Each structure stands twice: as structure tokens, then as C-alpha cells.
PDB file of C-alpha atoms in Angstrom:
ATOM      1  CA  GLY Y1153      42.791  25.084 -40.077  1.00  0.00           C
ATOM      2  CA  GLY Y1154      39.059  25.482 -39.729  1.00  0.00           C
ATOM      3  CA  ILE Y1155      36.172  23.502 -38.459  1.00  0.00           C
ATOM      4  CA  ILE Y1156      32.561  22.598 -39.265  1.00  0.00           C
ATOM      5  CA  THR Y1157      30.057  22.534 -36.457  1.00  0.00           C
ATOM      6  CA  GLN Y1158      26.652  20.755 -36.775  1.00  0.00           C
ATOM      7  CA  THR Y1159      23.864  21.336 -34.149  1.00  0.00           C
ATOM      8  CA  PRO Y1160      22.297  19.243 -32.794  1.00  0.00           C
ATOM      9  CA  LYS Y1161      24.313  16.132 -32.807  1.00  0.00           C
ATOM     10  CA  PHE Y1162      21.199  14.013 -32.252  1.00  0.00           C
ATOM     11  CA  LEU Y1163      17.682  15.045 -33.276  1.00  0.00           C
ATOM     12  CA  ILE Y1164      14.480  13.138 -32.404  1.00  0.00           C
ATOM     13  CA  GLY Y1165      11.170  14.269 -33.917  1.00  0.00           C
ATOM     14  CA  GLN Y1166       7.695  13.278 -34.354  1.00  0.00           C
ATOM     15  CA  GLU Y1167       5.969  12.279 -37.586  1.00  0.00           C
ATOM     16  CA  GLY Y1168       4.770  15.535 -39.451  1.00  0.00           C
ATOM     17  CA  GLN Y1169       7.055  17.794 -37.465  1.00  0.00           C
ATOM     18  CA  LYS Y1170       9.207  20.579 -39.011  1.00  0.00           C
ATOM     19  CA  LEU Y1171      12.830  20.103 -38.054  1.00  0.00           C
ATOM     20  CA  THR Y1172      15.782  22.430 -38.488  1.00  0.00           C
ATOM     21  CA  LEU Y1173      19.573  21.583 -38.594  1.00  0.00           C
ATOM     22  CA  LYS Y1174      22.190  24.168 -38.466  1.00  0.00           C
ATOM     23  CA  CYS Y1175      25.746  24.197 -39.777  1.00  0.00           C
ATOM     24  CA  GLN Y1176      28.543  26.623 -39.161  1.00  0.00           C
ATOM     25  CA  GLN Y1177      32.071  26.837 -40.775  1.00  0.00           C
ATOM     26  CA  ASN Y1178      35.093  29.018 -40.182  1.00  0.00           C
ATOM     27  CA  PHE Y1179      36.921  28.168 -43.341  1.00  0.00           C
ATOM     28  CA  ASN Y1180      35.531  31.272 -45.080  1.00  0.00           C
ATOM     29  CA  HIS Y1181      34.441  29.023 -47.829  1.00  0.00           C
ATOM     30  CA  ASP Y1182      31.938  30.354 -50.394  1.00  0.00           C
ATOM     31  CA  THR Y1183      30.314  26.976 -51.083  1.00  0.00           C
ATOM     32  CA  MET Y1184      28.299  24.825 -48.676  1.00  0.00           C
ATOM     33  CA  TYR Y1185      26.416  21.591 -49.040  1.00  0.00           C
ATOM     34  CA  TRP Y1186      23.879  19.421 -47.181  1.00  0.00           C
ATOM     35  CA  TYR Y1187      23.853  15.653 -47.815  1.00  0.00           C
ATOM     36  CA  ARG Y1188      21.821  12.817 -46.528  1.00  0.00           C
ATOM     37  CA  GLN Y1189      23.483   9.557 -45.679  1.00  0.00           C
ATOM     38  CA  ASP Y1190      21.562   6.479 -45.604  1.00  0.00           C
ATOM     39  CA  SER Y1191      23.045   2.924 -45.113  1.00  0.00           C
ATOM     40  CA  GLY Y1192      23.803   1.458 -48.458  1.00  0.00           C
ATOM     41  CA  LYS Y1193      22.985   4.608 -50.522  1.00  0.00           C
ATOM     42  CA  GLY Y1194      25.921   6.632 -50.003  1.00  0.00           C
ATOM     43  CA  LEU Y1195      25.673  10.449 -49.822  1.00  0.00           C
ATOM     44  CA  ARG Y1196      22.999  12.214 -51.711  1.00  0.00           C
ATOM     45  CA  LEU Y1197      23.067  15.925 -52.174  1.00  0.00           C
ATOM     46  CA  ILE Y1198      20.072  17.782 -50.922  1.00  0.00           C
ATOM     47  CA  TYR Y1199      21.014  21.415 -51.316  1.00  0.00           C
ATOM     48  CA  TYR Y1200      24.015  23.472 -51.794  1.00  0.00           C
ATOM     49  CA  SER Y1201      24.917  27.154 -51.940  1.00  0.00           C
ATOM     50  CA  ILE Y1202      27.679  29.020 -53.737  1.00  0.00           C
ATOM     51  CA  THR Y1203      27.407  32.059 -51.926  1.00  0.00           C
ATOM     52  CA  GLU Y1204      25.298  34.022 -49.246  1.00  0.00           C
ATOM     53  CA  ASN Y1205      21.699  33.905 -50.010  1.00  0.00           C
ATOM     54  CA  ASP Y1206      22.226  31.437 -52.887  1.00  0.00           C
ATOM     55  CA  LEU Y1207      20.411  28.019 -52.994  1.00  0.00           C
ATOM     56  CA  GLN Y1208      20.720  25.259 -55.421  1.00  0.00           C
ATOM     57  CA  LYS Y1209      18.670  22.035 -55.459  1.00  0.00           C
ATOM     58  CA  GLY Y1210      20.457  18.791 -55.424  1.00  0.00           C
ATOM     59  CA  ASP Y1211      19.164  15.278 -56.264  1.00  0.00           C
ATOM     60  CA  LEU Y1212      17.033  15.003 -52.990  1.00  0.00           C
ATOM     61  CA  SER Y1213      15.670  18.413 -52.363  1.00  0.00           C
ATOM     62  CA  GLU Y1214      11.977  17.397 -52.166  1.00  0.00           C
ATOM     63  CA  GLY Y1215      10.825  17.383 -48.561  1.00  0.00           C
ATOM     64  CA  TYR Y1216      13.533  19.903 -47.442  1.00  0.00           C
ATOM     65  CA  ASP Y1217      14.091  23.750 -47.352  1.00  0.00           C
ATOM     66  CA  ALA Y1218      17.433  25.338 -46.896  1.00  0.00           C
ATOM     67  CA  SER Y1219      18.659  28.945 -45.897  1.00  0.00           C
ATOM     68  CA  ARG Y1220      22.083  30.488 -46.248  1.00  0.00           C
ATOM     69  CA  GLU Y1221      21.727  33.447 -44.037  1.00  0.00           C
ATOM     70  CA  LYS Y1222      25.319  34.345 -44.054  1.00  0.00           C
ATOM     71  CA  LYS Y1223      28.569  33.079 -45.527  1.00  0.00           C
ATOM     72  CA  SER Y1224      29.599  30.965 -42.355  1.00  0.00           C
ATOM     73  CA  SER Y1225      26.089  29.434 -41.673  1.00  0.00           C
ATOM     74  CA  PHE Y1226      23.820  26.973 -43.708  1.00  0.00           C
ATOM     75  CA  SER Y1227      20.480  25.706 -42.270  1.00  0.00           C
ATOM     76  CA  LEU Y1228      18.430  22.816 -43.571  1.00  0.00           C
ATOM     77  CA  THR Y1229      14.775  22.248 -42.778  1.00  0.00           C
ATOM     78  CA  VAL Y1230      12.932  18.899 -42.983  1.00  0.00           C
ATOM     79  CA  THR Y1231       9.497  20.343 -43.769  1.00  0.00           C
ATOM     80  CA  SER Y1232       7.473  17.280 -42.537  1.00  0.00           C
ATOM     81  CA  ALA Y1233       9.342  14.433 -40.934  1.00  0.00           C
ATOM     82  CA  GLN Y1234       8.454  10.847 -41.962  1.00  0.00           C
ATOM     83  CA  LYS Y1235       7.657   8.139 -39.558  1.00  0.00           C
ATOM     84  CA  ASN Y1236      10.410   5.860 -38.766  1.00  0.00           C
ATOM     85  CA  GLU Y1237      12.894   7.897 -40.776  1.00  0.00           C
ATOM     86  CA  MET Y1238      16.536   7.523 -39.696  1.00  0.00           C
ATOM     87  CA  ALA Y1239      19.369   9.065 -41.396  1.00  0.00           C
ATOM     88  CA  VAL Y1240      22.571  11.265 -40.844  1.00  0.00           C
ATOM     89  CA  PHE Y1241      22.816  14.615 -42.377  1.00  0.00           C
ATOM     90  CA  LEU Y1242      26.229  15.812 -43.299  1.00  0.00           C
ATOM     91  CA  CYS Y1243      27.090  19.437 -43.904  1.00  0.00           C
ATOM     92  CA  ALA Y1244      30.225  20.156 -45.922  1.00  0.00           C
ATOM     93  CA  SER Y1245      32.011  23.284 -47.253  1.00  0.00           C
ATOM     94  CA  SER Y1246      34.681  24.146 -49.978  1.00  0.00           C
ATOM     95  CA  ILE Y1247      36.127  26.726 -52.146  1.00  0.00           C
ATOM     96  CA  PRO Y1248      34.111  27.156 -55.519  1.00  0.00           C
ATOM     97  CA  GLY Y1249      34.163  24.345 -58.083  1.00  0.00           C
ATOM     98  CA  GLY Y1250      33.264  20.598 -58.443  1.00  0.00           C
ATOM     99  CA  ASN Y1251      37.087  19.716 -58.033  1.00  0.00           C
ATOM    100  CA  ALA Y1252      37.372  21.272 -54.635  1.00  0.00           C
ATOM    101  CA  GLU Y1253      38.130  19.286 -51.586  1.00  0.00           C
ATOM    102  CA  GLN Y1254      35.125  19.278 -49.276  1.00  0.00           C
ATOM    103  CA  PHE Y1255      35.355  19.624 -45.596  1.00  0.00           C
ATOM    104  CA  PHE Y1256      32.753  17.786 -43.665  1.00  0.00           C
ATOM    105  CA  GLY Y1257      31.159  18.245 -40.114  1.00  0.00           C
ATOM    106  CA  PRO Y1258      30.439  15.302 -37.870  1.00  0.00           C
ATOM    107  CA  GLY Y1259      26.868  15.007 -38.890  1.00  0.00           C
ATOM    108  CA  THR Y1260      23.356  15.245 -37.339  1.00  0.00           C
ATOM    109  CA  ARG Y1261      21.571  11.859 -36.645  1.00  0.00           C
ATOM    110  CA  LEU Y1262      17.933  12.234 -37.176  1.00  0.00           C
ATOM    111  CA  THR Y1263      15.424   9.746 -35.675  1.00  0.00           C
ATOM    112  CA  VAL Y1264      11.683  10.143 -36.280  1.00  0.00           C
ATOM    113  CA  LEU Y1265       9.312   8.326 -33.983  1.00  0.00           C
TER     114      LEU Y1265
ATOM    115  CA  GLY F  41      22.981  12.396 -65.269  1.00  0.00           C
ATOM    116  CA  GLU F  42      26.178  10.834 -63.869  1.00  0.00           C
ATOM    117  CA  GLN F  43      25.738   7.429 -62.160  1.00  0.00           C
ATOM    118  CA  VAL F  44      28.470   6.119 -59.627  1.00  0.00           C
ATOM    119  CA  GLU F  45      28.517   2.558 -58.623  1.00  0.00           C
ATOM    120  CA  GLN F  46      30.848   1.517 -55.748  1.00  0.00           C
ATOM    121  CA  ARG F  47      31.737  -2.095 -54.804  1.00  0.00           C
ATOM    122  CA  PRO F  48      31.933  -3.922 -52.702  1.00  0.00           C
ATOM    123  CA  PRO F  49      29.562  -2.394 -49.895  1.00  0.00           C
ATOM    124  CA  HIS F  50      31.377  -4.651 -47.230  1.00  0.00           C
ATOM    125  CA  LEU F  51      35.012  -5.777 -47.169  1.00  0.00           C
ATOM    126  CA  SER F  52      36.875  -7.601 -44.477  1.00  0.00           C
ATOM    127  CA  VAL F  53      40.637  -8.222 -44.752  1.00  0.00           C
ATOM    128  CA  ARG F  54      43.417  -9.374 -42.408  1.00  0.00           C
ATOM    129  CA  GLU F  55      46.029  -7.001 -41.219  1.00  0.00           C
ATOM    130  CA  GLY F  56      48.833  -6.803 -43.796  1.00  0.00           C
ATOM    131  CA  ASP F  57      46.569  -7.766 -46.588  1.00  0.00           C
ATOM    132  CA  SER F  58      45.454  -5.539 -49.614  1.00  0.00           C
ATOM    133  CA  ALA F  59      41.969  -4.144 -49.879  1.00  0.00           C
ATOM    134  CA  ILE F  60      40.714  -3.005 -53.176  1.00  0.00           C
ATOM    135  CA  ILE F  61      37.579  -0.823 -53.701  1.00  0.00           C
ATOM    136  CA  ILE F  62      36.227  -0.054 -57.280  1.00  0.00           C
ATOM    137  CA  CYS F  63      33.979   2.662 -58.451  1.00  0.00           C
ATOM    138  CA  THR F  64      32.477   2.983 -62.141  1.00  0.00           C
ATOM    139  CA  TYR F  65      30.955   6.067 -63.544  1.00  0.00           C
ATOM    140  CA  THR F  66      28.931   6.781 -66.499  1.00  0.00           C
ATOM    141  CA  ASP F  67      29.854  10.320 -67.749  1.00  0.00           C
ATOM    142  CA  SER F  68      32.821  10.420 -70.047  1.00  0.00           C
ATOM    143  CA  ALA F  69      33.187  14.256 -69.141  1.00  0.00           C
ATOM    144  CA  THR F  70      34.152  13.378 -65.610  1.00  0.00           C
ATOM    145  CA  ALA F  71      37.419  14.936 -64.986  1.00  0.00           C
ATOM    146  CA  TYR F  72      38.018  14.936 -61.276  1.00  0.00           C
ATOM    147  CA  PHE F  73      38.154  11.903 -59.058  1.00  0.00           C
ATOM    148  CA  SER F  74      38.575  11.519 -55.215  1.00  0.00           C
ATOM    149  CA  TRP F  75      38.623   9.179 -52.399  1.00  0.00           C
ATOM    150  CA  TYR F  76      37.404   9.971 -48.927  1.00  0.00           C
ATOM    151  CA  LYS F  77      37.405   8.080 -45.623  1.00  0.00           C
ATOM    152  CA  GLN F  78      34.748   8.493 -42.992  1.00  0.00           C
ATOM    153  CA  GLU F  79      35.645   7.034 -39.458  1.00  0.00           C
ATOM    154  CA  ALA F  80      32.912   6.151 -37.065  1.00  0.00           C
ATOM    155  CA  GLY F  81      30.895   8.996 -35.912  1.00  0.00           C
ATOM    156  CA  ALA F  82      32.660  11.581 -37.952  1.00  0.00           C
ATOM    157  CA  GLY F  83      32.487  13.419 -41.405  1.00  0.00           C
ATOM    158  CA  LEU F  84      34.507  12.429 -44.473  1.00  0.00           C
ATOM    159  CA  GLN F  85      37.982  13.345 -44.970  1.00  0.00           C
ATOM    160  CA  LEU F  86      39.838  13.560 -48.305  1.00  0.00           C
ATOM    161  CA  LEU F  87      42.451  10.769 -48.813  1.00  0.00           C
ATOM    162  CA  MET F  88      43.583  11.427 -52.394  1.00  0.00           C
ATOM    163  CA  SER F  89      42.415  13.038 -55.491  1.00  0.00           C
ATOM    164  CA  VAL F  90      43.349  12.821 -59.228  1.00  0.00           C
ATOM    165  CA  LEU F  91      42.774  14.552 -62.511  1.00  0.00           C
ATOM    166  CA  SER F  92      41.552  12.743 -65.585  1.00  0.00           C
ATOM    167  CA  ASN F  93      45.193  12.983 -66.998  1.00  0.00           C
ATOM    168  CA  VAL F  94      46.576  10.676 -64.301  1.00  0.00           C
ATOM    169  CA  ASP F  95      46.445   6.961 -64.544  1.00  0.00           C
ATOM    170  CA  ARG F  96      48.058   6.133 -61.218  1.00  0.00           C
ATOM    171  CA  LYS F  97      49.019   7.917 -58.103  1.00  0.00           C
ATOM    172  CA  GLU F  98      50.524   6.535 -54.918  1.00  0.00           C
ATOM    173  CA  GLU F  99      50.736   8.085 -51.497  1.00  0.00           C
ATOM    174  CA  GLN F 100      51.410   6.536 -48.069  1.00  0.00           C
ATOM    175  CA  GLY F 101      50.341   3.010 -48.706  1.00  0.00           C
ATOM    176  CA  LEU F 102      47.310   4.105 -50.944  1.00  0.00           C
ATOM    177  CA  THR F 103      47.206   3.583 -54.851  1.00  0.00           C
ATOM    178  CA  VAL F 104      44.600   5.244 -56.992  1.00  0.00           C
ATOM    179  CA  LEU F 105      44.207   3.759 -60.469  1.00  0.00           C
ATOM    180  CA  LEU F 106      41.989   5.467 -63.116  1.00  0.00           C
ATOM    181  CA  ASN F 107      40.946   3.543 -66.166  1.00  0.00           C
ATOM    182  CA  LYS F 108      39.229   6.092 -68.477  1.00  0.00           C
ATOM    183  CA  LYS F 109      38.391   3.606 -71.237  1.00  0.00           C
ATOM    184  CA  ASP F 110      36.362   1.461 -68.790  1.00  0.00           C
ATOM    185  CA  LYS F 111      35.344   4.329 -66.667  1.00  0.00           C
ATOM    186  CA  ARG F 112      36.716   2.709 -63.458  1.00  0.00           C
ATOM    187  CA  LEU F 113      38.471   4.228 -60.464  1.00  0.00           C
ATOM    188  CA  SER F 114      40.025   1.990 -57.801  1.00  0.00           C
ATOM    189  CA  LEU F 115      41.599   2.407 -54.351  1.00  0.00           C
ATOM    190  CA  ASN F 116      44.164   0.010 -53.227  1.00  0.00           C
ATOM    191  CA  LEU F 117      45.225  -0.154 -49.519  1.00  0.00           C
ATOM    192  CA  THR F 118      48.395  -2.035 -49.975  1.00  0.00           C
ATOM    193  CA  ALA F 119      48.966  -3.415 -46.481  1.00  0.00           C
ATOM    194  CA  ALA F 120      45.950  -2.558 -44.499  1.00  0.00           C
ATOM    195  CA  HIS F 121      45.948  -2.209 -40.581  1.00  0.00           C
ATOM    196  CA  PRO F 122      43.231  -1.911 -38.197  1.00  0.00           C
ATOM    197  CA  GLY F 123      43.296   1.935 -38.310  1.00  0.00           C
ATOM    198  CA  ASP F 124      42.266   1.687 -41.922  1.00  0.00           C
ATOM    199  CA  SER F 125      38.717   0.297 -40.715  1.00  0.00           C
ATOM    200  CA  ALA F 126      36.268   2.810 -41.859  1.00  0.00           C
ATOM    201  CA  VAL F 127      33.881   3.562 -44.685  1.00  0.00           C
ATOM    202  CA  TYR F 128      35.312   4.683 -47.909  1.00  0.00           C
ATOM    203  CA  PHE F 129      33.590   6.823 -50.699  1.00  0.00           C
ATOM    204  CA  CYS F 130      34.552   7.642 -54.152  1.00  0.00           C
ATOM    205  CA  ALA F 131      33.468  11.163 -55.566  1.00  0.00           C
ATOM    206  CA  VAL F 132      33.558  12.413 -59.175  1.00  0.00           C
ATOM    207  CA  SER F 133      32.895  15.531 -60.914  1.00  0.00           C
ATOM    208  CA  PRO F 134      32.923  16.885 -64.586  1.00  0.00           C
ATOM    209  CA  ASN F 135      35.447  19.475 -65.378  1.00  0.00           C
ATOM    210  CA  SER F 136      32.733  22.308 -65.466  1.00  0.00           C
ATOM    211  CA  GLY F 137      30.769  20.866 -62.422  1.00  0.00           C
ATOM    212  CA  THR F 138      29.807  22.785 -59.434  1.00  0.00           C
ATOM    213  CA  TYR F 139      29.620  19.784 -57.172  1.00  0.00           C
ATOM    214  CA  GLN F 140      30.753  16.194 -56.705  1.00  0.00           C
ATOM    215  CA  ARG F 141      28.718  12.947 -56.854  1.00  0.00           C
ATOM    216  CA  PHE F 142      29.534  10.459 -54.315  1.00  0.00           C
ATOM    217  CA  GLY F 143      29.509   6.496 -54.538  1.00  0.00           C
ATOM    218  CA  THR F 144      27.468   4.300 -52.026  1.00  0.00           C
ATOM    219  CA  GLY F 145      30.412   3.597 -49.825  1.00  0.00           C
ATOM    220  CA  THR F 146      32.418   0.655 -48.760  1.00  0.00           C
ATOM    221  CA  LYS F 147      32.756  -0.413 -45.116  1.00  0.00           C
ATOM    222  CA  LEU F 148      36.134  -1.838 -44.673  1.00  0.00           C
ATOM    223  CA  GLN F 149      37.157  -3.946 -41.589  1.00  0.00           C
ATOM    224  CA  VAL F 150      40.741  -4.823 -40.961  1.00  0.00           C
ATOM    225  CA  VAL F 151      41.045  -7.656 -38.539  1.00  0.00           C
ATOM    226  CA  PRO F 152      44.340  -8.174 -36.563  1.00  0.00           C
TER     227      PRO F 152
END
């Protein structure tokens, strides 16, 4: 089996701050994903990457940057945190293809003061 | 693009009762359907998945029904127990898709 690690678990930022979230997986999966989870809105895809150094925009990419430095890691940057923003960011990985089971990390909970 | 609606957003049932969650989708090319479970403070875990050539699948107290004509997918927990309390998400993908689209989630509470 494998595991997905997300750091930090909790992230508190200030309005306008640039914040970076990190994700590591040891499944040796090619594809990795970043989702934002808001209450009542489900999971919305921010970015995904099908291989090292690849980036694909999802439905919610505005206001975010991402980086796939190597196969096992995928970072997400909030370019300018919005005041009173609260959400959980989930990282996932899978083998290639939209019909592949995705394996999720435990999430990073963001609070912006 | 594909729109996925999920209902109800909240569901409370007594232990031993059935719980039914429904998703509807819009794209007739959707070919792959999944249900995920998210326990408190954790990521999602796959419960069951079906391809579009399957109308019904049962596994360990869970039943997935797919109605392609109405573009409706349902998950039935036939005898819910408190350990089933969690948030449930459907996810769909077209045959040639590179990622899945998730529903809005259903928070299920099973009371003893």
C-alpha cells in the first residue's frame, strides 16, 4: 500500500499573503490532483498533473499556482489569500485515466484572518 | 461541461434503516461512476465503482444503481450502522476523460 502526506495539516494566513501547500505520494502514481472542498459545494478541481513537470487547469485554477517538481510531489500556492476564507484542500493521486481510483490525503485546512 | 447534482445534502437515519443518496449528471458520454466515503478529518476513500454497461452492483451492504436513461446514479446503504456516518460523494467521468467530476456531497448521520 501507499500513503499521501499533506503538509501542513492546518494553515493560518493573513489577507493578501502567498501560501504554499505540499503533497507527497509514494504510490508511484503518474497523476496527481488538487481539490478545494467547501461546505455544500463538494470537491472542485483546482489543478492536476499527468506527469512530472506537467500542469493542467481545473475548474477553479484562478488565484492558484501549482508545481509538479517530481513524480512524487505536487505543490499548490494560493497567490493572494482572501480575507475570511476557509476551506479544506485535498490532494489525490491515481494511475492515468478518468476512470482510475483516486487516493486522497487527509487535507490541509486553511483559515485566512 | 458536465454538471453533477447530488441530493440530499444532509441525511439522518436510524440504525438498521436504509439510506439512499442520488446523483444526476448531464453528459450522456459519462461512462464511469464511483462513490466515495469521507470520514471526519480524513480524505476520500473509494467505496464502489461501475462502468456504464452495469445497471446494478451490490457489495457488502451497499447497492449502486445506474439509470442511464434518466442519467441518475444512486447509492443505497441497506442496513445502516453508526460506522456509516460520514460524507458521501459521487464521481463521474466520460470514457475518454482525464479526471472525475465530483458531486456536492451528502452528510449521513446514523443514529443508534
